[in-house]
mmCIF file of C-alpha atoms and ligand atoms in Angstrom:
data_model
loop_
_atom_site.group_PDB
_atom_site.id
_atom_site.type_symbol
_atom_site.label_atom_id
_atom_site.label_comp_id
_atom_site.label_asym_id
_atom_site.label_seq_id
_atom_site.Cartn_x
_atom_site.Cartn_y
_atom_site.Cartn_z
ATOM 1 C CA MET A 1 176.704 50.213 79.105
ATOM 2 C CA ALA A 2 177.403 53.144 80.741
ATOM 3 C CA ALA A 3 175.733 54.848 77.853
ATOM 4 C CA SER A 4 172.854 53.741 78.516
ATOM 5 C CA THR A 5 173.030 54.208 81.804
ATOM 6 C CA LEU A 6 173.530 57.698 81.423
ATOM 7 C CA SER A 7 170.554 58.075 78.812
ATOM 8 C CA ALA A 8 168.164 56.623 81.692
ATOM 9 C CA LYS A 9 169.266 59.225 83.702
ATOM 10 C CA GLN A 10 169.468 61.747 81.691
ATOM 11 C CA ASN A 11 166.034 60.444 80.797
ATOM 12 C CA GLU A 12 164.786 60.274 84.308
ATOM 13 C CA HIS A 13 166.620 63.618 84.817
ATOM 14 C CA ALA A 14 164.232 65.217 82.174
ATOM 15 C CA THR A 15 160.314 63.680 83.395
ATOM 16 C CA LYS A 16 161.493 65.203 86.471
ATOM 17 C CA ALA A 17 161.922 68.636 85.138
ATOM 18 C CA THR A 18 159.183 68.607 82.772
ATOM 19 C CA HIS A 19 156.921 66.991 85.724
ATOM 20 C CA GLU A 20 158.290 70.189 88.002
ATOM 21 C CA LYS A 21 157.335 72.898 85.132
ATOM 22 C CA LYS A 22 153.825 71.085 84.795
ATOM 23 C CA LEU A 23 153.596 71.337 88.594
ATOM 24 C CA ASP A 24 154.491 74.914 88.467
ATOM 25 C CA GLN A 25 152.037 75.999 85.555
ATOM 26 C CA LEU A 26 149.016 74.076 87.285
ATOM 27 C CA ALA A 27 149.932 76.487 90.464
ATOM 28 C CA GLU A 28 150.039 79.438 88.532
ATOM 29 C CA VAL A 29 146.493 78.517 86.463
ATOM 30 C CA ALA A 30 145.105 77.587 89.777
ATOM 31 C CA VAL A 31 145.821 81.137 91.173
ATOM 32 C CA LYS A 32 145.405 83.331 87.974
ATOM 33 C CA VAL A 33 142.681 81.928 86.020
ATOM 34 C CA GLY A 34 140.691 79.663 88.903
ATOM 35 C CA LEU A 35 141.011 82.135 91.916
ATOM 36 C CA GLY A 36 141.379 85.244 90.163
ATOM 37 C CA LEU A 37 143.215 86.320 93.147
ATOM 38 C CA ALA A 38 143.446 89.982 93.917
ATOM 39 C CA ALA A 39 146.845 91.659 94.940
ATOM 40 C CA GLY A 40 146.124 92.343 98.363
ATOM 41 C CA GLN A 41 143.959 89.477 98.927
ATOM 42 C CA GLU A 42 144.246 86.533 101.798
ATOM 43 C CA LEU A 43 144.180 82.725 100.919
ATOM 44 C CA VAL A 44 143.257 79.916 102.867
ATOM 45 C CA MET A 45 143.526 76.906 101.437
ATOM 46 C CA THR A 46 143.347 72.698 102.190
ATOM 47 C CA ALA A 47 145.225 70.059 101.264
ATOM 48 C CA SER A 48 146.702 66.827 102.411
ATOM 49 C CA LEU A 49 150.436 66.180 103.122
ATOM 50 C CA ASP A 50 150.628 64.281 100.175
ATOM 51 C CA ALA A 51 150.015 67.394 98.119
ATOM 52 C CA ALA A 52 152.321 69.601 100.094
ATOM 53 C CA PRO A 53 154.257 70.101 96.806
ATOM 54 C CA LEU A 54 151.389 71.197 94.832
ATOM 55 C CA ALA A 55 150.942 73.611 97.865
ATOM 56 C CA ARG A 56 154.105 75.037 98.203
ATOM 57 C CA ARG A 57 153.662 76.129 94.641
ATOM 58 C CA ILE A 58 150.643 77.807 94.845
ATOM 59 C CA THR A 59 152.131 79.668 97.767
ATOM 60 C CA GLU A 60 154.524 80.731 95.841
ATOM 61 C CA HIS A 61 152.462 81.810 92.489
ATOM 62 C CA ALA A 62 149.775 83.824 94.765
ATOM 63 C CA TYR A 63 152.831 85.438 96.878
ATOM 64 C CA ARG A 64 153.544 86.696 93.274
ATOM 65 C CA ALA A 65 150.324 87.782 92.782
ATOM 66 C CA GLY A 66 150.440 89.761 95.734
ATOM 67 C CA ALA A 67 148.565 87.895 98.294
ATOM 68 C CA SER A 68 148.955 88.998 101.960
ATOM 69 C CA LEU A 69 148.860 85.977 103.474
ATOM 70 C CA VAL A 70 148.615 82.010 102.603
ATOM 71 C CA THR A 71 147.536 80.111 105.670
ATOM 72 C CA THR A 72 147.685 76.619 104.534
ATOM 73 C CA LEU A 73 145.818 73.579 106.927
ATOM 74 C CA PHE A 74 147.107 70.317 105.670
ATOM 75 C CA SER A 75 145.348 67.318 106.968
ATOM 76 C CA ASP A 76 146.892 63.697 106.842
ATOM 77 C CA ASP A 77 144.381 60.556 106.289
ATOM 78 C CA GLU A 78 146.795 58.424 108.697
ATOM 79 C CA ALA A 79 145.584 60.535 111.713
ATOM 80 C CA THR A 80 142.067 60.018 110.077
ATOM 81 C CA LEU A 81 142.378 56.305 110.826
ATOM 82 C CA MET A 82 143.678 56.785 114.179
ATOM 83 C CA ARG A 83 140.140 58.314 115.020
ATOM 84 C CA TYR A 84 138.270 55.329 113.711
ATOM 85 C CA ARG A 85 140.202 52.965 115.998
ATOM 86 C CA PHE A 86 141.295 54.801 119.604
ATOM 87 C CA ALA A 87 138.670 57.793 119.676
ATOM 88 C CA PRO A 88 135.742 57.488 121.655
ATOM 89 C CA ASP A 89 132.427 56.645 120.335
ATOM 90 C CA GLU A 90 131.169 60.370 121.590
ATOM 91 C CA SER A 91 133.887 61.198 119.482
ATOM 92 C CA PHE A 92 131.778 61.046 116.211
ATOM 93 C CA ASP A 93 129.614 63.856 117.049
ATOM 94 C CA HIS A 94 132.122 66.464 117.066
ATOM 95 C CA ALA A 95 133.504 68.972 114.298
ATOM 96 C CA PRO A 96 135.945 71.494 114.849
ATOM 97 C CA LYS A 97 133.477 74.348 114.886
ATOM 98 C CA TRP A 98 135.936 76.732 116.081
ATOM 99 C CA LEU A 99 138.018 76.393 112.540
ATOM 100 C CA TYR A 100 135.340 76.545 110.548
ATOM 101 C CA ASP A 101 134.418 79.549 112.277
ATOM 102 C CA GLY A 102 137.539 80.856 111.464
ATOM 103 C CA MET A 103 137.593 80.070 108.222
ATOM 104 C CA GLY A 104 134.194 81.780 108.052
ATOM 105 C CA ALA A 105 135.749 85.127 109.445
ATOM 106 C CA ALA A 106 138.193 84.736 106.543
ATOM 107 C CA PHE A 107 136.235 84.765 103.805
ATOM 108 C CA ARG A 108 134.048 87.621 105.475
ATOM 109 C CA ASN A 109 136.938 89.231 106.023
ATOM 110 C CA GLY A 110 138.190 89.242 102.247
ATOM 111 C CA SER A 111 139.891 85.981 101.932
ATOM 112 C CA ALA A 112 139.581 83.725 98.758
ATOM 113 C CA ARG A 113 139.592 79.861 99.267
ATOM 114 C CA LEU A 114 141.366 77.912 97.372
ATOM 115 C CA ALA A 115 141.048 73.517 97.822
ATOM 116 C CA ILE A 116 143.050 70.995 96.535
ATOM 117 C CA THR A 117 141.673 67.173 96.434
ATOM 118 C CA GLY A 118 143.469 64.132 96.168
ATOM 119 C CA ALA A 119 142.137 62.308 99.036
ATOM 120 C CA ASN A 120 142.429 58.356 99.221
ATOM 121 C CA PRO A 121 138.606 57.756 97.892
ATOM 122 C CA ALA A 122 138.355 54.647 99.726
ATOM 123 C CA LEU A 123 140.143 56.012 103.196
ATOM 124 C CA LEU A 124 137.182 54.881 105.473
ATOM 125 C CA SER A 125 135.473 52.077 103.421
ATOM 126 C CA LYS A 126 136.200 49.415 105.987
ATOM 127 C CA GLU A 127 135.436 52.225 108.798
ATOM 128 C CA ASP A 128 131.945 51.952 110.510
ATOM 129 C CA PRO A 129 128.980 53.580 107.782
ATOM 130 C CA ALA A 130 127.236 54.689 110.836
ATOM 131 C CA LYS A 131 130.241 56.520 112.510
ATOM 132 C CA VAL A 132 131.380 57.870 108.763
ATOM 133 C CA GLY A 133 127.629 59.180 108.764
ATOM 134 C CA ARG A 134 127.916 61.121 112.285
ATOM 135 C CA ALA A 135 131.234 62.308 111.533
ATOM 136 C CA ASN A 136 130.372 63.871 108.004
ATOM 137 C CA ARG A 137 127.120 65.205 109.670
ATOM 138 C CA ALA A 138 128.986 67.077 112.075
ATOM 139 C CA VAL A 139 131.200 68.377 109.918
ATOM 140 C CA SER A 140 128.374 69.120 107.364
ATOM 141 C CA GLN A 141 126.775 71.478 110.438
ATOM 142 C CA ALA A 142 130.403 73.009 111.606
ATOM 143 C CA TYR A 143 130.966 74.032 108.161
ATOM 144 C CA GLN A 144 127.537 75.002 107.288
ATOM 145 C CA PRO A 145 128.085 78.786 107.993
ATOM 146 C CA ALA A 146 131.345 78.993 106.098
ATOM 147 C CA LEU A 147 130.722 76.960 103.021
ATOM 148 C CA GLU A 148 127.279 78.910 102.653
ATOM 149 C CA LEU A 149 129.491 81.849 101.361
ATOM 150 C CA ILE A 150 131.244 79.304 99.227
ATOM 151 C CA VAL A 151 127.402 78.196 97.499
ATOM 152 C CA ARG A 152 126.849 82.173 97.520
ATOM 153 C CA HIS A 153 130.268 82.492 95.570
ATOM 154 C CA ALA A 154 130.535 85.733 97.782
ATOM 155 C CA ILE A 155 134.423 85.178 97.433
ATOM 156 C CA ASN A 156 136.461 84.115 94.759
ATOM 157 C CA TRP A 157 137.077 79.847 95.062
ATOM 158 C CA THR A 158 138.362 77.162 93.385
ATOM 159 C CA ILE A 159 139.563 73.472 93.521
ATOM 160 C CA VAL A 160 142.021 72.326 91.981
ATOM 161 C CA ALA A 161 143.832 68.440 92.388
ATOM 162 C CA SER A 162 147.197 67.029 93.335
ATOM 163 C CA ALA A 163 147.365 63.915 92.472
ATOM 164 C CA THR A 164 148.443 61.468 96.194
ATOM 165 C CA PRO A 165 149.160 58.403 96.110
ATOM 166 C CA ALA A 166 146.763 56.055 97.406
ATOM 167 C CA TRP A 167 144.326 58.121 95.060
ATOM 168 C CA ALA A 168 146.342 56.949 92.419
ATOM 169 C CA ALA A 169 146.714 53.287 93.805
ATOM 170 C CA ALA A 170 142.992 53.416 93.817
ATOM 171 C CA VAL A 171 142.506 54.163 90.276
ATOM 172 C CA PHE A 172 145.311 52.451 88.656
ATOM 173 C CA PRO A 173 144.890 49.385 91.315
ATOM 174 C CA ASP A 174 147.172 47.054 88.549
ATOM 175 C CA ASP A 175 149.978 49.426 88.159
ATOM 176 C CA PRO A 176 153.081 50.003 90.428
ATOM 177 C CA PRO A 177 153.049 52.759 92.574
ATOM 178 C CA ASP A 178 155.580 55.053 90.862
ATOM 179 C CA GLY A 179 153.752 54.369 87.246
ATOM 180 C CA ALA A 180 150.012 54.946 88.852
ATOM 181 C CA LEU A 181 151.337 57.968 90.203
ATOM 182 C CA ALA A 182 152.463 59.394 87.209
ATOM 183 C CA ARG A 183 149.560 57.889 85.002
ATOM 184 C CA LEU A 184 147.360 60.193 87.282
ATOM 185 C CA TRP A 185 148.845 63.329 87.054
ATOM 186 C CA ASP A 186 149.208 62.762 83.611
ATOM 187 C CA ALA A 187 145.690 62.797 83.658
ATOM 188 C CA ILE A 188 145.383 65.755 85.621
ATOM 189 C CA PHE A 189 147.224 67.726 83.663
ATOM 190 C CA GLU A 190 145.487 66.889 80.600
ATOM 191 C CA THR A 191 142.156 67.506 81.988
ATOM 192 C CA THR A 192 143.087 70.965 83.074
ATOM 193 C CA ARG A 193 144.734 71.882 80.010
ATOM 194 C CA ILE A 194 148.334 71.829 81.100
ATOM 195 C CA ASN A 195 149.592 69.446 78.394
ATOM 196 C CA GLN A 196 148.646 72.708 76.128
ATOM 197 C CA ASP A 197 150.951 75.362 74.523
ATOM 198 C CA ASP A 198 149.451 78.206 76.525
ATOM 199 C CA PRO A 199 147.451 76.404 79.010
ATOM 200 C CA VAL A 200 145.957 80.090 80.000
ATOM 201 C CA SER A 201 144.753 81.658 76.823
ATOM 202 C CA ALA A 202 143.668 77.464 76.415
ATOM 203 C CA TRP A 203 141.684 78.047 79.806
ATOM 204 C CA LYS A 204 139.883 81.507 78.525
ATOM 205 C CA ALA A 205 138.830 80.125 74.881
ATOM 206 C CA HIS A 206 137.326 77.086 77.242
ATOM 207 C CA ASP A 207 135.653 79.479 79.791
ATOM 208 C CA ALA A 208 133.886 81.173 76.668
ATOM 209 C CA SER A 209 132.809 78.204 75.077
ATOM 210 C CA LEU A 210 131.341 77.300 78.106
ATOM 211 C CA GLN A 211 129.439 80.282 78.720
ATOM 212 C CA ARG A 212 128.342 80.625 75.302
ATOM 213 C CA ARG A 213 126.357 77.218 76.285
ATOM 214 C CA ALA A 214 125.038 78.661 79.161
ATOM 215 C CA SER A 215 123.928 81.332 77.182
ATOM 216 C CA PHE A 216 121.778 79.648 74.500
ATOM 217 C CA LEU A 217 120.157 77.350 77.338
ATOM 218 C CA ASN A 218 119.013 80.131 78.780
ATOM 219 C CA GLU A 219 117.271 82.103 75.769
ATOM 220 C CA LYS A 220 115.380 78.404 75.474
ATOM 221 C CA ARG A 221 114.035 78.626 79.238
ATOM 222 C CA TYR A 222 112.890 75.579 79.128
ATOM 223 C CA ALA A 223 110.333 74.078 81.953
ATOM 224 C CA ALA A 224 111.442 71.073 82.180
ATOM 225 C CA LEU A 225 113.924 68.265 81.046
ATOM 226 C CA HIS A 226 113.213 64.568 80.420
ATOM 227 C CA TYR A 227 115.935 61.782 80.689
ATOM 228 C CA ARG A 228 115.932 58.387 79.190
ATOM 229 C CA GLY A 229 118.710 55.539 79.231
ATOM 230 C CA PRO A 230 119.096 52.426 80.330
ATOM 231 C CA GLY A 231 117.446 52.009 83.775
ATOM 232 C CA THR A 232 116.533 55.415 83.459
ATOM 233 C CA ASP A 233 112.902 57.534 82.694
ATOM 234 C CA PHE A 234 113.377 60.645 84.647
ATOM 235 C CA ARG A 235 111.510 64.050 84.537
ATOM 236 C CA LEU A 236 112.930 66.932 85.799
ATOM 237 C CA GLY A 237 111.166 70.617 85.829
ATOM 238 C CA LEU A 238 113.133 73.598 86.482
ATOM 239 C CA ALA A 239 113.017 76.379 89.376
ATOM 240 C CA ASP A 240 111.771 79.226 88.112
ATOM 241 C CA ASP A 241 113.578 81.737 86.997
ATOM 242 C CA HIS A 242 116.957 79.190 86.738
ATOM 243 C CA LEU A 243 119.934 80.745 85.586
ATOM 244 C CA TRP A 244 121.974 78.138 83.397
ATOM 245 C CA LEU A 245 126.162 78.898 84.315
ATOM 246 C CA GLY A 246 128.771 77.204 82.930
ATOM 247 C CA GLY A 247 132.747 78.120 83.326
ATOM 248 C CA GLY A 248 133.534 81.697 85.495
ATOM 249 C CA THR A 249 131.319 83.361 87.734
ATOM 250 C CA THR A 250 132.011 87.120 88.980
ATOM 251 C CA ALA A 251 131.874 86.484 92.674
ATOM 252 C CA GLY A 252 129.863 88.921 95.574
ATOM 253 C CA ASN A 253 133.069 90.617 96.176
ATOM 254 C CA GLY A 254 133.768 91.623 91.986
ATOM 255 C CA LEU A 255 136.895 88.835 91.833
ATOM 256 C CA TYR A 256 136.110 86.870 88.222
ATOM 257 C CA CYS A 257 136.850 82.831 89.438
ATOM 258 C CA ILE A 258 136.400 79.655 87.941
ATOM 259 C CA PRO A 259 135.508 77.441 90.745
ATOM 260 C CA ASN A 260 136.271 74.164 89.391
ATOM 261 C CA MET A 261 139.196 72.766 87.375
ATOM 262 C CA PRO A 262 139.040 71.037 85.414
ATOM 263 C CA THR A 263 134.865 72.179 84.524
ATOM 264 C CA GLU A 264 133.397 71.009 81.815
ATOM 265 C CA GLU A 265 129.965 71.293 83.061
ATOM 266 C CA VAL A 266 126.866 74.254 82.082
ATOM 267 C CA PHE A 267 124.209 73.648 85.411
ATOM 268 C CA THR A 268 121.330 75.163 86.903
ATOM 269 C CA THR A 269 119.099 74.833 90.007
ATOM 270 C CA PRO A 270 116.140 72.163 89.276
ATOM 271 C CA HIS A 271 112.724 72.936 90.841
ATOM 272 C CA LYS A 272 112.862 70.740 94.714
ATOM 273 C CA ASP A 273 109.393 69.198 93.909
ATOM 274 C CA ARG A 274 109.280 68.710 90.412
ATOM 275 C CA ALA A 275 111.089 65.529 89.679
ATOM 276 C CA ASP A 276 109.476 62.178 88.982
ATOM 277 C CA GLY A 277 110.756 58.853 87.707
ATOM 278 C CA THR A 278 113.960 56.507 88.231
ATOM 279 C CA VAL A 279 117.474 57.592 87.567
ATOM 280 C CA THR A 280 120.382 55.235 87.384
ATOM 281 C CA ALA A 281 123.597 56.529 88.485
ATOM 282 C CA THR A 282 126.183 55.589 85.586
ATOM 283 C CA LYS A 283 129.489 56.064 87.566
ATOM 284 C CA PRO A 284 130.128 55.154 91.480
ATOM 285 C CA LEU A 285 130.268 58.210 93.929
ATOM 286 C CA SER A 286 132.634 58.507 96.557
ATOM 287 C CA TYR A 287 131.640 60.088 98.814
ATOM 288 C CA GLN A 288 133.788 60.991 101.879
ATOM 289 C CA GLY A 289 136.243 58.086 102.034
ATOM 290 C CA THR A 290 133.441 55.338 100.718
ATOM 291 C CA MET A 291 132.455 54.490 97.911
ATOM 292 C CA ILE A 292 128.667 54.142 96.832
ATOM 293 C CA GLU A 293 128.106 51.743 93.489
ATOM 294 C CA GLY A 294 125.181 51.096 91.678
ATOM 295 C CA ILE A 295 122.785 54.053 92.918
ATOM 296 C CA ARG A 296 118.967 53.397 91.642
ATOM 297 C CA VAL A 297 116.414 56.020 92.784
ATOM 298 C CA ARG A 298 112.920 56.622 92.578
ATOM 299 C CA PHE A 299 111.524 60.373 92.977
ATOM 300 C CA GLU A 300 107.879 61.792 93.494
ATOM 301 C CA GLU A 301 107.088 64.910 93.298
ATOM 302 C CA GLY A 302 110.836 65.841 93.774
ATOM 303 C CA ARG A 303 111.184 63.522 96.862
ATOM 304 C CA ILE A 304 113.260 59.975 96.862
ATOM 305 C CA VAL A 305 111.119 57.633 98.032
ATOM 306 C CA GLU A 306 112.841 54.979 96.906
ATOM 307 C CA ALA A 307 116.990 54.409 96.859
ATOM 308 C CA HIS A 308 119.172 51.303 96.457
ATOM 309 C CA ALA A 309 122.771 50.955 95.982
ATOM 310 C CA THR A 310 124.883 47.731 95.017
ATOM 311 C CA LYS A 311 127.457 48.566 97.387
ATOM 312 C CA GLY A 312 127.307 51.250 100.039
ATOM 313 C CA GLU A 313 123.164 51.407 100.501
ATOM 314 C CA GLU A 314 123.503 51.850 104.157
ATOM 315 C CA VAL A 315 125.972 55.130 103.335
ATOM 316 C CA LEU A 316 124.009 56.219 100.770
ATOM 317 C CA LYS A 317 120.757 56.146 102.944
ATOM 318 C CA ASN A 318 122.391 57.910 105.758
ATOM 319 C CA LEU A 319 123.213 60.815 103.350
ATOM 320 C CA ILE A 320 119.953 60.937 102.210
ATOM 321 C CA GLY A 321 118.643 60.749 105.687
ATOM 322 C CA THR A 322 120.828 63.833 106.823
ATOM 323 C CA ASP A 323 117.876 66.300 106.423
ATOM 324 C CA GLU A 324 115.030 67.123 104.452
ATOM 325 C CA GLY A 325 116.498 68.721 101.708
ATOM 326 C CA ALA A 326 119.330 65.789 101.466
ATOM 327 C CA ARG A 327 116.520 63.388 99.628
ATOM 328 C CA ARG A 328 115.720 66.603 96.742
ATOM 329 C CA LEU A 329 117.624 67.724 94.058
ATOM 330 C CA GLY A 330 119.682 71.311 94.429
ATOM 331 C CA GLU A 331 121.543 71.040 91.016
ATOM 332 C CA VAL A 332 121.567 69.511 87.430
ATOM 333 C CA ALA A 333 124.253 69.680 84.886
ATOM 334 C CA LEU A 334 125.093 68.701 81.370
ATOM 335 C CA VAL A 335 128.258 67.390 80.183
ATOM 336 C CA PRO A 336 128.672 65.960 76.420
ATOM 337 C CA HIS A 337 130.480 62.677 76.515
ATOM 338 C CA SER A 338 132.951 63.848 74.222
ATOM 339 C CA SER A 339 134.404 66.284 77.141
ATOM 340 C CA PRO A 340 138.309 65.196 77.510
ATOM 341 C CA ILE A 341 137.492 63.770 81.205
ATOM 342 C CA ALA A 342 135.076 61.252 79.485
ATOM 343 C CA SER A 343 136.984 60.679 76.818
ATOM 344 C CA SER A 344 140.103 59.808 78.948
ATOM 345 C CA GLY A 345 137.604 56.743 79.653
ATOM 346 C CA MET A 346 139.013 56.697 83.570
ATOM 347 C CA ILE A 347 136.953 56.588 86.261
ATOM 348 C CA PHE A 348 138.816 59.231 88.827
ATOM 349 C CA LEU A 349 136.942 58.068 91.737
ATOM 350 C CA ASN A 350 136.795 61.999 92.711
ATOM 351 C CA THR A 351 133.833 64.173 91.937
ATOM 352 C CA LEU A 352 135.743 67.421 90.975
ATOM 353 C CA PHE A 353 136.963 64.703 87.608
ATOM 354 C CA ASP A 354 133.670 62.239 87.403
ATOM 355 C CA GLU A 355 130.938 65.282 87.855
ATOM 356 C CA ASN A 356 132.840 66.409 84.456
ATOM 357 C CA ALA A 357 133.102 63.417 82.846
ATOM 358 C CA ALA A 358 128.811 63.195 82.828
ATOM 359 C CA SER A 359 125.808 64.808 83.156
ATOM 360 C CA HIS A 360 124.953 64.607 86.622
ATOM 361 C CA ILE A 361 122.383 65.695 89.528
ATOM 362 C CA ALA A 362 123.289 67.047 92.925
ATOM 363 C CA LEU A 363 121.251 66.093 96.257
ATOM 364 C CA GLY A 364 120.886 69.011 98.470
ATOM 365 C CA ARG A 365 121.483 72.680 98.655
ATOM 366 C CA ALA A 366 121.187 74.823 95.436
ATOM 367 C CA TYR A 367 123.366 77.206 94.173
ATOM 368 C CA THR A 368 121.577 80.689 94.740
ATOM 369 C CA SER A 369 123.828 82.056 92.035
ATOM 370 C CA CYS A 370 121.749 79.674 89.562
ATOM 371 C CA LEU A 371 118.615 82.110 90.129
ATOM 372 C CA ARG A 372 118.073 85.107 88.750
ATOM 373 C CA ASP A 373 119.189 87.940 91.189
ATOM 374 C CA GLY A 374 119.175 84.474 93.619
ATOM 375 C CA ASP A 375 121.838 86.304 96.426
ATOM 376 C CA LYS A 376 119.454 89.335 96.994
ATOM 377 C CA LEU A 377 116.370 86.652 97.776
ATOM 378 C CA THR A 378 115.318 85.447 101.353
ATOM 379 C CA PRO A 379 115.463 81.612 102.012
ATOM 380 C CA GLU A 380 111.436 81.904 102.051
ATOM 381 C CA GLN A 381 111.701 83.719 98.499
ATOM 382 C CA LEU A 382 114.150 81.283 96.954
ATOM 383 C CA ALA A 383 112.042 78.538 98.588
ATOM 384 C CA ALA A 384 109.251 79.697 96.357
ATOM 385 C CA LYS A 385 111.096 79.188 93.327
ATOM 386 C CA GLY A 386 111.770 75.937 94.056
ATOM 387 C CA ALA A 387 115.183 76.046 95.386
ATOM 388 C CA ASN A 388 116.715 73.501 97.441
ATOM 389 C CA ASP A 389 118.092 73.473 101.061
ATOM 390 C CA SER A 390 120.128 71.377 103.104
ATOM 391 C CA ILE A 391 123.624 71.227 104.857
ATOM 392 C CA ILE A 392 124.333 68.529 101.614
ATOM 393 C CA HIS A 393 125.201 69.059 98.403
ATOM 394 C CA VAL A 394 126.577 65.661 96.547
ATOM 395 C CA ASP A 395 127.139 64.930 93.134
ATOM 396 C CA TRP A 396 125.960 61.836 91.049
ATOM 397 C CA MET A 397 126.866 60.861 87.941
ATOM 398 C CA ILE A 398 123.951 59.779 84.930
ATOM 399 C CA GLY A 399 125.248 60.912 82.048
ATOM 400 C CA SER A 400 126.416 58.030 79.446
ATOM 401 C CA ASP A 401 126.860 57.832 75.435
ATOM 402 C CA LYS A 402 123.290 56.036 76.193
ATOM 403 C CA LEU A 403 121.416 58.920 77.747
ATOM 404 C CA ASP A 404 118.781 60.994 75.548
ATOM 405 C CA ILE A 405 117.594 64.337 77.211
ATOM 406 C CA ASP A 406 114.786 66.540 75.875
ATOM 407 C CA GLY A 407 114.196 70.162 76.690
ATOM 408 C CA ILE A 408 110.731 70.933 77.643
ATOM 409 C CA THR A 409 108.976 74.073 76.579
ATOM 410 C CA SER A 410 106.872 75.981 78.948
ATOM 411 C CA SER A 411 104.345 74.626 76.378
ATOM 412 C CA GLY A 412 104.997 71.113 76.714
ATOM 413 C CA ALA A 413 106.781 70.466 73.175
ATOM 414 C CA ALA A 414 110.096 68.546 73.732
ATOM 415 C CA GLU A 415 112.973 69.434 71.801
ATOM 416 C CA ALA A 416 116.058 67.310 71.491
ATOM 417 C CA LEU A 417 118.906 68.929 73.564
ATOM 418 C CA MET A 418 121.311 65.665 73.797
ATOM 419 C CA ARG A 419 121.094 62.546 71.789
ATOM 420 C CA GLN A 420 123.424 59.715 73.043
ATOM 421 C CA GLY A 421 125.343 61.985 75.447
ATOM 422 C CA GLU A 422 126.006 64.492 72.887
ATOM 423 C CA TRP A 423 124.633 68.265 72.304
ATOM 424 C CA ALA A 424 122.238 67.371 69.902
HETATM 425 ZN ZN1 ZN B 501 127.797 69.610 88.746
HETATM 426 ZN ZN1 ZN B 502 127.614 70.377 92.048
#
């Protein structure tokens, strides 16, 4: 009895030590490889209260790397819900513009940006979709000037994930809370390569392979992509002078960062006026606390002319009604079905993971870094090349092991690019 109790305790102790070590490695990789934080740089971090242990580890590694100041803005799910319960109706058209202006000022003054994701994907699913839509729109508008610096890669930034009890419960509803949390952490450590012997060099090798894939596509210079799969027959023109990117990027401030951890995609800018046909999503979309399932839309000349969802259709319609660019595409990304995230078979209910498990497209704003010299072009020049503009950017998954994609050359010839979800 005593012996077995002791060994159970020892086991628990060992598991905890292993977890602490992995958490520390994740923080180290986030600061060194994801952010590429420079000595003397400030860091602005956002996290939920549940992610405080990872936020603290990141803070430690940022200071060890020479950060001059780390400022973390914590959010609290319970407080968010109280607004829906008690705030006056007019509250939902408000956002803390002063806060986002301050973040923008920090970025312009040389700060790096790290976001820890891990929110409850269903936090707002029982709230009034109209209020959720208004609140989202207010935030999108207020955040716009600061977000612009992120989207243009003016500064080094990255997003990493922390498992949280609510997120774990949504992903593993049948598991006891502790078990669900441990499973979600393990999935995060696995897909962010922390389970490998040397996570920093594993990331460098992975980054190089994504860069090679992007170069291959840049040499091909396809004019369009043609998608065929269940519920999908869709032709998507690529923007003139489009540039495929994958893995890391050198930000405008000269620092090399890998903006998403994990990342498995190569992506570019589609032409905002050249999408035709029907697309069916292959995974649910968790959009700011609401689940949208069974998305099916039809495009004509780049514009969504019909939109359906089996669940959350009203939120979807609010989303694409945000502005004119919200019903056009700003990103196209290719991800093989054999990526570590896809092979986990999990649906993470979090875009950072799910978008890296499947080929996807994004409604809304295009990344100007996906165009040749895009950062030097005026908004008019960007639009002339086909780059979309909007206050939103929302990815949704259309890839599966049943999806075939052809690259269409400028002369109109079709070349097999992906077959049954894998690179051809
Ligand atoms: Zn993407
Ligand atoms: Zn995206």
